[in-house]
Coordinates of N, CA and C in Angstrom, one line a residue:
M221 N 11.5 -253.8 8.6 CA 11.8 -255.2 8.9 C 12.7 -255.0 10.3
A222 N 12.3 -255.7 11.4 CA 13.2 -255.7 12.5 C 14.4 -256.3 12.4
K223 N 14.5 -257.4 11.7 CA 15.7 -258.3 11.8 C 16.4 -258.3 10.3
T224 N 17.5 -258.1 9.9 CA 17.9 -258.6 8.7 C 18.0 -260.0 8.5
L225 N 17.5 -260.5 7.3 CA 17.2 -261.8 6.9 C 18.6 -262.1 6.0
R226 N 19.0 -263.3 6.5 CA 20.3 -263.7 5.9 C 20.0 -264.9 4.9
P227 N 19.7 -264.7 3.6 CA 19.2 -265.7 2.8 C 20.2 -266.7 2.4
Y228 N 19.8 -268.0 2.4 CA 20.6 -268.9 1.9 C 20.5 -269.5 0.6
R229 N 18.9 -269.4 0.2 CA 18.5 -269.7 -1.2 C 17.5 -268.6 -1.5
T230 N 17.3 -268.0 -2.7 CA 16.2 -267.3 -3.0 C 15.4 -267.8 -4.3
V231 N 14.3 -267.8 -4.3 CA 13.3 -268.1 -5.4 C 12.5 -266.8 -5.8
P232 N 12.8 -266.3 -7.0 CA 11.8 -265.3 -7.3 C 10.4 -265.6 -7.6
L233 N 9.5 -264.6 -7.3 CA 7.9 -265.0 -7.8 C 7.7 -263.9 -8.8
K234 N 6.5 -264.2 -9.5 CA 6.2 -263.4 -10.6 C 6.0 -262.2 -10.3
D235 N 5.5 -261.7 -9.2 CA 5.0 -260.3 -8.8 C 6.2 -259.6 -8.2
E236 N 7.4 -259.8 -8.4 CA 8.7 -259.1 -8.0 C 9.0 -259.5 -6.3
A237 N 8.2 -260.2 -5.6 CA 8.4 -260.6 -4.4 C 9.3 -261.8 -4.5
K238 N 10.0 -262.2 -3.5 CA 11.0 -263.4 -3.5 C 10.7 -264.4 -2.3
V239 N 10.9 -265.4 -2.4 CA 10.7 -266.2 -1.3 C 12.2 -267.0 -1.0
M240 N 12.5 -266.8 0.4 CA 14.1 -266.9 1.0 C 14.0 -268.0 1.7
L241 N 15.0 -269.0 1.6 CA 15.4 -269.7 2.6 C 16.3 -269.2 3.4
T242 N 16.2 -268.9 4.8 CA 17.1 -268.3 5.5 C 18.0 -269.2 6.4
Y243 N 19.3 -268.6 6.6 CA 20.2 -269.4 7.6 C 19.6 -270.1 8.7
W244 N 19.8 -271.4 9.1 CA 19.1 -271.8 10.3 C 19.7 -271.3 11.4
A245 N 19.0 -270.8 12.2 CA 19.4 -269.9 13.4 C 19.1 -270.7 14.6
T246 N 19.6 -270.2 15.9 CA 19.5 -271.0 17.0 C 18.1 -270.5 17.7
A247 N 17.6 -269.3 17.4 CA 16.3 -269.0 18.1 C 15.2 -269.8 17.6
S248 N 14.4 -270.2 18.4 CA 13.2 -271.3 17.9 C 12.4 -270.5 17.0
E249 N 12.0 -269.2 17.1 CA 11.1 -268.7 16.3 C 11.8 -268.8 14.7
D250 N 13.1 -268.5 14.7 CA 13.6 -268.4 13.4 C 13.9 -269.6 12.7
L251 N 14.0 -270.8 13.6 CA 14.4 -272.1 13.3 C 13.1 -272.7 12.8
L252 N 11.9 -272.3 13.3 CA 10.8 -273.0 12.8 C 10.1 -272.4 11.5
H253 N 10.5 -271.0 11.4 CA 10.0 -270.3 10.2 C 11.0 -269.7 9.4
N254 N 11.9 -270.5 8.8 CA 13.1 -270.0 8.2 C 12.7 -270.0 6.6
I255 N 11.6 -270.0 5.9 CA 11.1 -269.8 4.6 C 10.3 -268.5 4.7
V256 N 10.6 -267.5 4.4 CA 9.9 -266.1 4.3 C 9.9 -265.6 2.7
C257 N 8.7 -265.2 2.8 CA 8.2 -264.3 1.3 C 8.4 -262.9 1.7
V258 N 9.3 -262.3 0.9 CA 9.4 -261.0 1.1 C 9.1 -260.0 -0.1
E259 N 8.3 -258.9 0.0 CA 7.9 -257.8 -1.0 C 9.1 -257.3 -1.6
H260 N 8.9 -256.6 -2.7 CA 10.0 -255.9 -3.4 C 10.7 -254.7 -2.6
D261 N 9.7 -254.2 -1.5 CA 10.4 -253.1 -0.6 C 10.7 -253.8 0.7
G262 N 10.7 -255.0 0.7 CA 11.4 -255.9 2.2 C 10.4 -255.8 3.1
A263 N 9.2 -255.8 2.9 CA 8.0 -256.1 3.7 C 7.9 -257.7 3.7
V264 N 7.5 -258.2 4.9 CA 7.6 -259.8 4.9 C 6.1 -259.9 4.6
R265 N 5.8 -260.9 3.5 CA 4.5 -261.1 3.1 C 3.8 -262.4 4.0
W266 N 4.8 -263.4 4.1 CA 4.3 -264.5 5.1 C 5.6 -265.3 5.4
R267 N 5.4 -266.1 6.4 CA 6.3 -267.1 6.9 C 5.8 -268.5 6.8
A268 N 6.6 -269.5 6.3 CA 6.0 -270.8 6.2 C 6.1 -271.6 7.6
A269 N 5.3 -272.2 7.8 CA 5.3 -273.1 9.0 C 5.7 -274.5 8.7
L270 N 6.4 -275.2 9.6 CA 6.7 -276.6 9.4 C 5.5 -277.3 9.4
P271 N 5.5 -278.5 8.7 CA 4.3 -279.3 8.8 C 4.2 -280.0 10.2
K272 N 2.8 -280.3 10.6 CA 2.7 -281.0 11.9 C 3.6 -282.1 12.0
A273 N 3.7 -282.8 11.0 CA 4.5 -284.1 11.0 C 6.1 -283.9 11.3
A274 N 6.4 -282.6 11.2 CA 7.8 -282.6 11.4 C 8.3 -282.7 12.8
A275 N 9.6 -283.1 12.9 CA 10.2 -283.4 14.2 C 10.1 -282.1 15.1
A276 N 10.5 -282.2 16.5 CA 10.3 -281.2 17.5 C 11.4 -280.0 17.0
R277 N 12.3 -280.2 16.5 CA 13.5 -279.5 16.4 C 13.9 -279.4 14.7
D278 N 12.8 -279.4 14.0 CA 13.1 -279.7 12.7 C 13.2 -278.1 12.0
C279 N 13.6 -278.0 10.8 CA 13.7 -276.9 10.0 C 13.8 -277.2 8.5
F280 N 13.5 -276.1 7.7 CA 13.6 -276.4 6.3 C 14.9 -276.3 5.8
V281 N 15.4 -277.3 5.0 CA 16.9 -277.0 4.5 C 17.2 -276.8 3.1
S282 N 15.9 -277.0 2.3 CA 16.0 -276.6 0.8 C 14.8 -276.0 0.4
L283 N 14.9 -275.3 -0.9 CA 13.9 -274.5 -1.3 C 14.1 -274.3 -3.0
Q284 N 13.4 -274.8 -3.8 CA 13.4 -274.8 -5.1 C 12.1 -274.5 -5.7
D285 N 12.1 -274.1 -7.1 CA 11.1 -273.8 -8.2 C 11.1 -275.1 -9.0
V286 N 10.1 -275.8 -8.9 CA 10.0 -277.2 -9.5 C 9.0 -277.2 -10.6
G287 N 9.1 -276.7 -11.8 CA 8.1 -276.7 -12.6 C 7.0 -275.7 -12.6
G288 N 7.5 -274.5 -11.6 CA 6.4 -273.7 -11.3 C 5.8 -273.9 -9.8
R289 N 6.2 -274.7 -9.3 CA 5.9 -275.2 -7.8 C 6.9 -274.9 -7.1
L290 N 6.4 -274.3 -5.8 CA 7.6 -273.9 -4.9 C 7.6 -275.2 -3.8
V291 N 8.7 -275.8 -3.8 CA 9.0 -276.9 -2.9 C 10.1 -276.8 -2.1
A292 N 9.7 -277.3 -0.8 CA 10.9 -277.1 0.2 C 11.1 -278.7 1.0
R293 N 12.1 -278.8 1.5 CA 12.5 -280.1 2.2 C 13.0 -279.7 3.7
T294 N 12.4 -280.6 4.4 CA 12.9 -280.5 5.8 C 14.1 -281.4 6.2
W295 N 14.7 -281.0 7.5 CA 15.9 -281.9 7.8 C 15.4 -283.2 8.3
S296 N 14.2 -283.5 8.5 CA 13.6 -285.0 8.9 C 13.2 -285.5 7.8
G297 N 13.3 -284.8 6.3 CA 12.9 -285.5 5.1 C 11.7 -285.2 4.6
L298 N 10.8 -284.3 5.2 CA 9.7 -284.3 4.5 C 9.7 -283.3 3.3
M299 N 9.0 -283.4 2.2 CA 8.8 -282.6 0.9 C 7.6 -281.9 1.4
V300 N 7.6 -280.3 1.2 CA 6.3 -279.7 1.5 C 6.3 -278.8 0.1
E301 N 5.0 -278.7 -0.4 CA 4.8 -278.0 -1.5 C 4.1 -276.7 -1.0
L302 N 4.6 -275.5 -1.1 CA 4.0 -274.1 -0.5 C 3.3 -273.5 -1.6
C303 N 2.4 -272.8 -1.1 CA 1.5 -271.9 -2.0 C 2.3 -270.6 -2.0
P304 N 2.7 -270.2 -3.2 CA 3.5 -268.8 -3.3 C 2.7 -267.7 -2.9
E305 N 1.4 -267.6 -2.7 CA 0.7 -266.5 -2.5 C 0.5 -266.4 -0.9
T306 N 0.5 -267.3 -0.2 CA 0.3 -267.6 1.4 C 1.1 -268.2 2.2
G307 N 2.0 -269.0 1.6 CA 3.0 -269.7 2.3 C 2.2 -271.2 2.9
S308 N 1.0 -271.4 2.7 CA 0.4 -272.3 3.3 C 0.8 -273.7 2.6
H309 N 0.5 -275.1 3.2 CA 1.0 -276.3 2.7 C -0.1 -276.6 1.6
V310 N 0.5 -277.0 0.5 CA -0.4 -277.4 -0.7 C -0.3 -279.0 -0.6
A311 N 0.9 -279.5 -0.4 CA 0.9 -280.9 -0.1 C 2.1 -281.3 0.8
V312 N 2.2 -282.5 1.5 CA 3.3 -282.7 2.3 C 3.4 -284.2 2.1
A313 N 4.7 -284.8 2.1 CA 5.0 -286.0 1.8 C 6.2 -286.5 2.3
A314 N 6.3 -287.6 2.8 CA 7.4 -288.2 3.6 C 8.5 -288.6 2.5

């Protein structure tokens, strides 16, 4: 892994991987992709993208397991359910 990730919140997955909400960064790539799924060996499995409805300088600010669902919220107030296997959006709501 090129950079050290600084987790703010971590949600473990069933297969020993973990999904991390990283600290909000100033670099635009890190800001837009601050939820990362990391394998047990440290390899990045996926990075979650912000929904198209998100504000231009938005970022994820929370991450939690809600009854087995991976749910994140953005600074602009969107709720995003993420697929734990791929990081793709399962549902987006305002």
